[in-house]
Amino acid sequence: MAPHTDEPGAVANIGLISSSEAEKHPHAPHEKNGQQPLNANSWQIDDDGRVATEDEVRDLLHVVDKIPPRLWVACFAGILERFVWYGATSPLQNYLQNAPGGEVPGALGLRQAAASNIVNALILGSYITPVPAAVIADSWLGRYKTMLYAAIIESIGATILFATSLPVAIHEGAALPGVITACVLLAVGSGAFKTTVVPFIADQYDQTDFRIRTRKTGEKVVSSRELTITYIYNVFYWAVNVIGFFADSTPLLERYVGFWLAYSVPCCCMWLALIPIFLGRNHFVRPAPTSNVLPDVVTALLYGIACGFRMDAAKPEAQLQRGRRVPWTDSFIEDIKRSLLTCRVLLLFPIHWLCYNQTFNNLISQAGQMVTYGIPNDMMKIAGAISGIIVAPIIQKGLYPLLTRKQVSFRPIARMTVGFAVLTLSMVYATVVQKLIYQTGPCYDAPLACSAAHDRTVPNQISVFLQIPIYFGGALAEVFCLTTGTEYAYNHAPESMKTLVQAIWLAMAGIGSCLALAFTPLTQDPHLVTMYAILAGLLGGATILLWVLFRHVDEVKDESE
């Protein structure tokens, strides 16, 4: 399940510490069993909450702080929106690709290539929109109003999708213009919403200092903002996986009742998501919008490029020597340099998203070529949600603490590299599955298209459950890679550019969707084996590059601590 990611996409379990935070304090006190108690409820609130000294910050165990209720309200709104996104997109490939009356449900009969292009365009729009939305949020409307208006736009899109999927609307020819209009509104609304809700959630936790807390055992610990933010996002993305499990069940309604009922559920939920957003308006922390930094960022970048790609040359003193007065300070240039270093690590993620997003289109079509035993082909994505719910606690509570106790460094670049590698193996396996489909009758390399298919009602006789390892690998990639990428983008971005860097991180998925459009000629039989093989090769190469080019980032962090 993608994030937000997303989506891209990200999963983690609640009540868990990130391995990177644990490694920062290897000498901090631990419980007898070696586990690190992290739940904020485990310490007493009768402590004065004074600011911790430098020695206390260094020596005491860092824990999750108490989290205000308004933050969970914001999380709830974000979780509902993710349900809408997954619930609306799950049946979309079938809705677009297949004609009505076949073994696989359908409405418009546009075939796989055209349907995949529309789905990719929807994903592309939802991940390109965050960049202008971030500018609007930071310089004009603020995050709260941007999030509210985005939710309204997405609600209207979900309503149009539902209304034009009614049988009478399909019969009157309203389905195609309706789904295109809905996709535009969903892309704009979802893109703007997810780029603002992530930092907006963190805004609700406004404690910035390390503070002393006393646990019930009398042990003194230190509340950590960084650890608390990680915990919050872990809860959020884990809950997104849980809600994704239910959202991916909408194909059951599609198969046994109709698309109109499948789309009525996300339509209703999106309007419901407006309730906590609106009711919490007087309780939320709502930072006022600041000046738009993007024009100054672009200008400073141009000055730096003109001076031999040296950003220090864009600093005020250096520009004054060239006869220019600039409105920014040295610290502004340092913020840009820090943002560039953060974004540089993210540049390989479009290849990752290109492969990961196959779950929204081509893998759904692949399932439609297999024996599904009455399970809707577009419901197989639920295997990813189930896998995420299961593997995240195992990794977060089992693997990460084990590595910490063994003093094995497993920092962000290493985790992201593992995520890339796991998804590469998933693409290799998807290639093998497609090859097996083509080697199985009755239609072999033309599934559902031969006379033996009896008007597209008899698929090739191979079990759809062979797909499960693909989705399991995707869930592992989420834990190791996408969650880490989201945290990396937030934690390493300067305060004044967090929303912009988050938008750039999300835009990597949009670029991945652009790359997917180049594969259109291969998204049809009998070329799908070639397509999956190329994807596996590209991601394998990106995995090697990520480790070779950026492993020093982890090494530098280790040395600095």
XYZ file of C-alpha atoms in Angstrom:
561
model
C 0.000 0.000 0.000
C 1.395 3.320 -1.245
C 1.420 6.410 0.583
C 0.895 8.612 0.783
C 4.975 7.598 -0.713
C 2.173 7.839 -2.125
C 2.000 6.985 -1.375
C 3.696 6.813 -2.117
C 3.152 4.486 0.856
C 4.670 3.419 4.051
C 4.017 1.138 6.965
C 5.237 0.692 10.495
C 3.891 -0.553 13.772
C 2.754 1.543 16.677
C 4.693 1.884 19.886
C 8.001 1.278 18.161
C 11.369 2.973 18.016
C 13.272 3.544 14.818
C 16.587 1.754 14.715
C 18.407 4.954 13.883
C 17.182 6.627 17.088
C 18.172 3.657 19.207
C 21.648 3.696 17.715
C 22.040 7.332 18.711
C 21.954 6.391 22.413
C 23.614 3.007 22.768
C 24.608 3.713 26.352
C 21.150 4.726 27.526
C 19.514 2.601 30.262
C 17.508 -0.389 29.034
C 15.023 -2.722 30.597
C 16.251 -6.073 31.885
C 15.015 -7.964 28.847
C 16.800 -5.609 26.474
C 13.626 -4.050 25.146
C 13.241 -0.313 25.084
C 9.925 0.869 26.565
C 8.709 3.606 24.302
C 5.068 4.150 25.044
C 4.435 7.594 26.419
C 1.994 6.177 28.965
C 4.754 4.279 30.761
C 6.016 7.360 32.590
C 4.317 9.448 35.230
C 3.081 12.930 34.532
C 3.847 14.250 38.009
C 7.333 15.307 36.924
C 7.861 19.023 36.414
C 8.793 18.436 32.758
C 11.838 20.659 32.998
C 14.185 21.021 30.049
C 16.899 18.364 30.163
C 20.564 19.296 30.453
C 23.101 18.305 27.806
C 24.425 15.522 30.038
C 20.920 14.165 30.588
C 20.197 14.284 26.867
C 23.375 12.316 26.236
C 23.036 9.734 28.998
C 19.329 9.073 29.583
C 17.005 6.877 27.546
C 14.972 8.769 24.960
C 11.245 8.005 24.842
C 8.087 9.049 23.026
C 6.448 12.108 24.542
C 2.771 12.505 25.419
C 0.796 13.206 22.242
C -2.085 15.740 22.196
C -5.540 14.467 21.111
C -5.756 17.035 18.308
C -2.919 15.218 16.567
C -4.867 11.960 16.454
C -7.865 13.849 15.040
C -5.659 15.074 12.194
C -4.368 11.522 11.723
C -7.934 10.214 11.563
C -8.776 12.633 8.755
C -5.649 11.575 6.879
C -6.490 7.882 7.323
C -10.018 8.405 5.968
C -8.603 10.174 2.911
C -6.251 7.264 2.237
C -9.243 4.890 2.437
C -10.945 6.975 -0.231
C -7.901 6.886 -2.488
C -7.434 3.143 -2.249
C -11.166 2.439 -2.419
C -11.551 4.549 -5.567
C -8.458 3.284 -7.389
C -8.796 -0.430 -6.606
C -11.655 -1.104 -9.078
C -10.451 1.499 -11.606
C -8.313 -0.754 -13.832
C -11.191 -3.194 -14.367
C -13.687 -0.342 -14.779
C -11.618 1.126 -17.599
C -10.099 -1.961 -19.214
C -12.861 -4.540 -19.505
C -16.186 -4.574 -21.278
C -19.269 -5.634 -19.325
C -20.407 -9.248 -19.388
C -17.079 -11.090 -19.146
C -15.502 -13.200 -16.415
C -13.663 -10.101 -15.190
C -15.950 -7.146 -14.316
C -15.783 -4.107 -16.542
C -17.625 -1.083 -17.883
C -15.771 0.854 -20.600
C -13.763 -1.795 -22.485
C -10.741 0.430 -23.243
C -8.287 -2.509 -23.074
C -5.166 -2.814 -20.888
C -2.840 -0.267 -22.496
C -5.368 2.614 -22.491
C -6.617 1.737 -19.014
C -3.062 1.578 -17.642
C -2.293 4.979 -19.187
C -5.298 6.576 -17.489
C -4.413 5.016 -14.131
C -0.780 6.120 -14.530
C -1.949 9.640 -15.417
C -4.075 9.694 -12.252
C -1.119 8.608 -10.123
C 1.139 11.078 -11.929
C -1.246 13.945 -11.239
C -1.579 13.035 -7.582
C 2.194 13.165 -7.143
C 2.907 16.254 -9.261
C 0.209 18.366 -7.577
C 2.067 18.422 -4.216
C 4.699 20.876 -5.518
C 2.318 23.765 -6.344
C 0.169 22.772 -3.352
C 3.191 23.146 -1.073
C 3.820 26.645 -2.429
C 0.161 27.605 -1.903
C 0.153 26.164 1.625
C 3.376 27.835 2.727
C 2.882 31.230 1.110
C -0.857 31.864 0.910
C -3.523 29.639 2.467
C -1.584 27.821 5.167
C -1.613 24.058 5.642
C -5.027 23.820 7.303
C -6.993 25.701 4.632
C -5.105 23.963 1.828
C -5.936 20.602 3.385
C -9.612 21.594 3.822
C -10.042 22.810 0.240
C -8.198 19.767 -1.091
C -10.569 17.484 0.811
C -13.563 19.275 -0.718
C -12.130 18.898 -4.223
C -11.475 15.200 -3.646
C -15.016 14.772 -2.270
C -16.482 16.272 -5.443
C -14.304 13.969 -7.564
C -15.428 10.892 -5.625
C -19.056 11.992 -6.016
C -18.722 12.359 -9.792
C -17.050 8.941 -10.025
C -19.928 7.378 -8.102
C -22.685 9.193 -10.020
C -21.310 8.354 -13.478
C -20.790 4.684 -12.561
C -24.517 4.159 -12.037
C -25.959 1.767 -14.665
C -28.147 4.490 -16.164
C -25.150 6.833 -16.498
C -23.049 4.140 -18.193
C -25.931 3.396 -20.570
C -26.252 7.082 -21.478
C -22.512 7.385 -22.220
C -21.609 9.507 -19.198
C -19.100 7.039 -17.765
C -16.023 7.999 -19.818
C -16.245 11.805 -19.437
C -17.256 11.240 -15.826
C -14.288 9.065 -14.948
C -11.867 11.476 -16.662
C -13.309 14.459 -14.763
C -13.257 12.465 -11.530
C -9.634 11.415 -12.066
C -8.573 15.050 -12.519
C -10.332 16.127 -9.324
C -9.084 13.115 -7.378
C -5.512 13.759 -8.531
C -5.618 17.438 -7.543
C -7.455 16.864 -4.256
C -5.448 13.853 -3.134
C -2.121 15.376 -4.172
C -2.751 18.625 -2.310
C -4.159 16.823 0.725
C -1.335 14.364 1.274
C 1.419 16.961 0.864
C -0.139 19.101 3.603
C -1.467 16.463 5.999
C 1.971 14.931 6.672
C 3.594 18.140 8.028
C 0.232 19.282 9.474
C 0.132 16.177 11.663
C 3.630 16.968 12.950
C 2.564 20.598 13.557
C 0.115 19.362 16.192
C 3.027 18.201 18.366
C 4.571 21.548 19.281
C 7.093 20.456 21.930
C 10.626 21.206 20.721
C 12.828 20.753 23.806
C 14.180 17.587 25.394
C 12.347 17.286 28.703
C 12.798 15.096 31.774
C 10.066 12.560 32.478
C 9.852 10.167 35.430
C 8.555 6.674 34.803
C 6.497 4.669 37.272
C 9.627 2.784 38.309
C 11.274 6.067 39.290
C 13.662 5.968 36.340
C 14.228 9.326 34.671
C 14.028 9.464 30.889
C 14.117 12.162 28.242
C 11.259 12.897 25.861
C 12.527 13.213 22.297
C 10.810 15.220 19.559
C 12.531 13.231 16.818
C 11.484 9.911 18.320
C 7.959 11.200 18.920
C 7.604 12.327 15.297
C 8.855 8.925 14.127
C 6.353 7.201 16.420
C 3.513 9.384 15.127
C 4.273 8.607 11.496
C 4.693 4.918 12.292
C 1.221 4.860 13.840
C -0.212 6.804 10.923
C 1.231 4.628 8.171
C 0.491 1.393 9.994
C -3.133 2.533 10.346
C -3.136 3.400 6.631
C -2.209 -0.223 5.929
C -5.028 -1.433 8.145
C -7.558 0.847 6.444
C -6.109 -0.190 3.095
C -7.079 -3.747 3.925
C -10.724 -2.698 4.087
C -10.459 -0.342 1.105
C -9.111 -3.152 -1.065
C -12.296 -5.062 -0.304
C -14.366 -2.725 -2.497
C -13.806 -5.059 -5.509
C -16.127 -7.521 -3.759
C -18.910 -4.970 -4.187
C -17.778 -4.378 -7.760
C -17.925 -8.069 -8.635
C -21.105 -9.127 -6.897
C -23.208 -5.932 -7.082
C -21.719 -3.294 -9.360
C -19.193 -0.497 -9.712
C -21.717 2.047 -8.487
C -21.847 0.463 -5.022
C -18.047 0.027 -4.907
C -17.634 3.757 -5.596
C -20.393 4.839 -3.204
C -18.275 3.749 -0.211
C -15.239 6.022 -0.857
C -17.631 8.815 -1.867
C -19.358 8.729 1.529
C -16.067 8.360 3.437
C -14.514 11.401 1.755
C -17.381 13.606 2.884
C -17.035 12.083 6.356
C -13.333 13.022 6.360
C -14.378 16.669 6.232
C -16.050 16.386 9.638
C -12.911 16.066 11.846
C -11.110 18.622 9.689
C -13.890 21.172 10.112
C -14.732 20.465 13.762
C -11.068 20.650 14.793
C -10.480 24.066 13.230
C -10.448 25.863 16.608
C -8.250 23.232 18.279
C -5.584 22.550 15.679
C -2.190 24.241 15.716
C -2.374 26.280 12.510
C 0.948 27.954 11.656
C 0.441 31.101 9.629
C 1.679 30.974 6.026
C 5.069 32.562 5.489
C 6.550 34.215 2.442
C 6.943 32.064 -0.648
C 10.544 30.829 -0.614
C 10.370 29.172 -4.030
C 11.259 32.255 -6.154
C 14.269 32.975 -3.935
C 15.277 29.307 -4.026
C 15.146 29.259 -7.831
C 17.069 32.527 -8.094
C 19.736 31.362 -5.649
C 20.092 28.090 -7.537
C 20.566 29.958 -10.814
C 23.238 32.155 -9.231
C 24.972 29.067 -7.834
C 24.867 27.300 -11.204
C 26.208 30.390 -12.994
C 29.164 30.416 -10.612
C 30.281 26.890 -11.374
C 27.645 24.971 -9.374
C 28.854 26.460 -6.081
C 26.016 27.459 -3.775
C 28.373 29.432 -1.535
C 28.728 31.823 -4.464
C 25.044 32.692 -4.021
C 25.586 33.996 -0.475
C 24.961 37.733 0.036
C 28.629 38.702 0.464
C 29.698 36.842 -2.669
C 26.857 38.365 -4.676
C 27.639 41.836 -3.363
C 31.124 41.474 -4.841
C 29.400 40.899 -8.172
C 27.309 44.034 -7.753
C 24.089 42.298 -6.664
C 22.064 42.789 -3.508
C 20.044 39.716 -2.607
C 17.159 39.430 -0.108
C 18.359 36.229 1.550
C 20.902 35.415 4.258
C 23.772 32.965 4.561
C 21.542 30.614 6.569
C 19.035 30.561 3.695
C 21.757 29.291 1.346
C 22.774 26.698 3.926
C 19.129 25.548 4.045
C 19.134 25.162 0.264
C 22.362 23.160 0.398
C 20.876 20.898 3.047
C 17.710 20.428 0.976
C 19.747 19.612 -2.131
C 21.680 16.960 -0.241
C 18.406 15.461 0.967
C 16.815 15.496 -2.493
C 19.918 13.996 -4.099
C 19.339 10.753 -2.198
C 15.728 10.684 -3.424
C 16.570 10.937 -7.128
C 16.631 7.168 -7.641
C 13.147 6.695 -6.222
C 11.257 7.208 -9.523
C 12.544 3.764 -10.586
C 11.306 2.343 -7.297
C 7.860 3.921 -7.761
C 7.737 2.768 -11.390
C 7.944 -0.826 -10.155
C 5.877 -0.410 -7.005
C 2.948 1.184 -8.856
C 2.492 -1.937 -10.976
C 0.140 -3.043 -8.189
C -2.372 -0.406 -9.355
C -2.612 -1.552 -12.966
C -0.598 -4.287 -14.668
C -0.558 -6.715 -11.751
C -4.342 -6.362 -11.519
C -4.534 -7.239 -15.204
C -2.163 -10.154 -14.644
C -4.493 -11.536 -11.971
C -7.357 -11.298 -14.456
C -5.511 -13.768 -16.708
C -5.381 -16.380 -13.920
C -7.825 -18.631 -12.069
C -9.173 -16.480 -9.207
C -11.560 -18.988 -7.545
C -14.289 -16.346 -7.363
C -12.005 -13.695 -5.847
C -12.120 -10.397 -7.783
C -8.824 -9.973 -9.621
C -8.415 -6.408 -8.355
C -8.818 -7.622 -4.783
C -5.482 -9.447 -4.841
C -3.864 -6.189 -3.716
C -5.285 -6.984 -0.299
C -2.404 -9.455 0.066
C -0.104 -6.430 0.261
C -2.098 -4.824 3.063
C -2.238 -8.065 5.042
C 1.485 -8.608 4.554
C 2.220 -5.072 5.722
C 0.144 -5.472 8.866
C 2.033 -8.675 9.706
C 5.626 -7.937 8.684
C 5.862 -4.392 10.075
C 5.627 -5.464 13.750
C 8.066 -8.318 13.136
C 10.634 -6.006 11.591
C 10.114 -3.088 13.953
C 9.838 -5.076 17.185
C 12.076 -7.966 16.220
C 14.706 -7.126 13.626
C 15.486 -3.520 14.537
C 15.922 -4.113 18.306
C 17.985 -7.230 17.566
C 20.347 -5.262 15.328
C 20.578 -2.548 17.966
C 21.504 -5.047 20.701
C 24.117 -6.574 18.382
C 25.414 -3.031 17.690
C 24.841 -3.497 13.952
C 24.327 -0.164 12.224
C 21.238 -0.169 9.983
C 20.831 3.438 8.999
C 18.509 5.044 6.421
C 20.586 4.409 3.272
C 21.092 0.768 4.247
C 17.372 0.336 4.935
C 16.384 1.978 1.661
C 18.873 -0.185 -0.237
C 17.317 -3.303 1.285
C 13.890 -2.035 0.213
C 15.115 -1.540 -3.344
C 16.649 -5.021 -3.404
C 13.496 -6.707 -2.075
C 11.303 -4.979 -4.664
C 13.775 -5.985 -7.380
C 13.291 -9.621 -6.394
C 9.521 -9.083 -6.506
C 9.790 -7.813 -10.083
C 11.935 -10.833 -11.010
C 9.258 -13.077 -9.541
C 6.497 -11.182 -11.410
C 8.435 -11.882 -14.620
C 8.475 -15.587 -13.805
C 4.731 -15.609 -13.031
C 3.936 -13.904 -16.340
C 6.088 -16.443 -18.169
C 4.186 -19.280 -16.457
C 0.885 -17.718 -17.541
C 2.049 -17.680 -21.160
C 3.104 -21.329 -20.879
C -0.350 -22.414 -19.607
C -3.500 -23.043 -21.634
C -6.013 -22.627 -22.944
C -4.863 -19.364 -24.540
C -1.149 -19.373 -23.665
C 0.404 -15.999 -24.696
C -3.020 -14.538 -25.605
C -4.961 -14.923 -22.316
C -8.743 -14.543 -22.618
C -8.344 -13.734 -26.323
C -8.681 -17.148 -28.012
C -11.808 -19.099 -28.911
C -11.180 -21.526 -26.040
C -11.736 -18.617 -23.619
C -15.436 -18.681 -24.511
C -15.907 -14.931 -24.846
C -13.281 -13.992 -22.201
C -14.802 -16.198 -19.496
C -12.065 -18.871 -19.220
C -8.627 -17.658 -18.062
C -5.350 -19.534 -18.376
C -5.403 -22.367 -15.870
C -2.845 -21.120 -13.353
C -3.586 -20.087 -9.767
C -3.785 -16.400 -8.875
C -2.273 -17.224 -5.478
C 1.116 -17.351 -7.202
C 0.961 -13.553 -7.010
C 1.101 -13.457 -3.208
C 4.936 -13.330 -2.972
C 4.906 -10.229 -5.221
C 2.723 -8.355 -2.755
C 4.653 -9.721 0.219
C 7.849 -8.311 -1.298
C 6.090 -4.989 -1.825
C 5.126 -4.898 1.859
C 8.732 -5.540 2.907
C 9.870 -2.780 0.555
C 7.421 -0.381 2.234
C 8.855 -1.058 5.681
C 12.505 -0.858 4.667
C 12.276 1.799 1.994
C 9.181 3.983 1.708
C 8.681 4.662 5.426
C 12.381 5.423 5.743
C 12.221 7.722 2.714
C 9.377 9.720 4.257
C 11.219 10.069 7.561
C 14.464 10.935 5.755
C 12.778 13.692 3.735
C 11.198 15.202 6.862
C 14.099 14.854 9.300
C 16.823 16.084 6.943
C 14.950 19.046 5.455
C 15.441 22.498 7.010
C 12.466 23.860 8.920
C 11.622 26.507 6.318
C 11.519 23.963 3.491
C 9.982 20.857 5.043
C 6.734 21.082 3.051
C 8.639 21.732 -0.185
C 11.022 18.799 0.372
C 8.060 16.553 1.250
C 6.424 17.650 -2.008
C 9.599 16.805 -3.941
C 9.681 13.399 -2.231
C 6.091 12.776 -3.359
C 6.896 14.085 -6.839
C 9.352 11.219 -7.259
C 6.316 8.921 -7.548
C 4.897 11.211 -10.217
C 8.097 10.956 -12.210
C 7.844 7.194 -11.841
C 4.376 7.364 -13.391
C 5.788 9.409 -16.276
C 8.341 6.684 -16.861
C 5.504 4.130 -16.833
C 3.940 5.833 -19.852
C 7.043 4.938 -21.855
C 6.237 1.268 -21.272
C 2.794 1.526 -22.907
C 3.799 -0.504 -26.014
C 4.815 -3.378 -23.716
C 1.681 -3.382 -21.548
C -0.116 -5.882 -23.751
C 0.185 -9.556 -24.585
C 2.537 -11.174 -25.471
C 5.098 -8.538 -24.376
C 4.456 -8.450 -20.623
C 7.328 -10.796 -19.759
C 9.710 -8.363 -21.451
C 8.187 -5.437 -19.564
C 8.577 -7.049 -16.123
C 12.122 -8.160 -16.977
C 13.118 -4.605 -17.948
C 11.594 -3.239 -14.745
C 13.544 -5.764 -12.684
C 16.771 -4.822 -14.472
C 16.228 -1.085 -13.991
C 15.486 -1.432 -10.296
C 18.429 -3.779 -9.807
C 20.717 -1.158 -11.317
C 19.142 1.567 -9.166
C 19.729 -0.573 -6.070
C 23.444 -0.827 -6.829
C 23.700 2.911 -7.556
C 21.895 3.837 -4.327
C 24.390 1.887 -2.239
C 27.515 2.864 -4.187
C 26.689 6.582 -4.408
C 25.162 7.233 -0.999
C 26.379 4.690 1.548
C 28.850 7.329 2.760
C 25.857 9.287 4.136
C 25.340 6.540 6.729
C 29.067 6.363 7.419
C 29.324 10.119 8.003
C 26.362 9.964 10.396
C 28.013 7.151 12.358
C 31.261 9.112 12.666
C 29.444 12.272 13.761
C 27.860 10.395 16.663
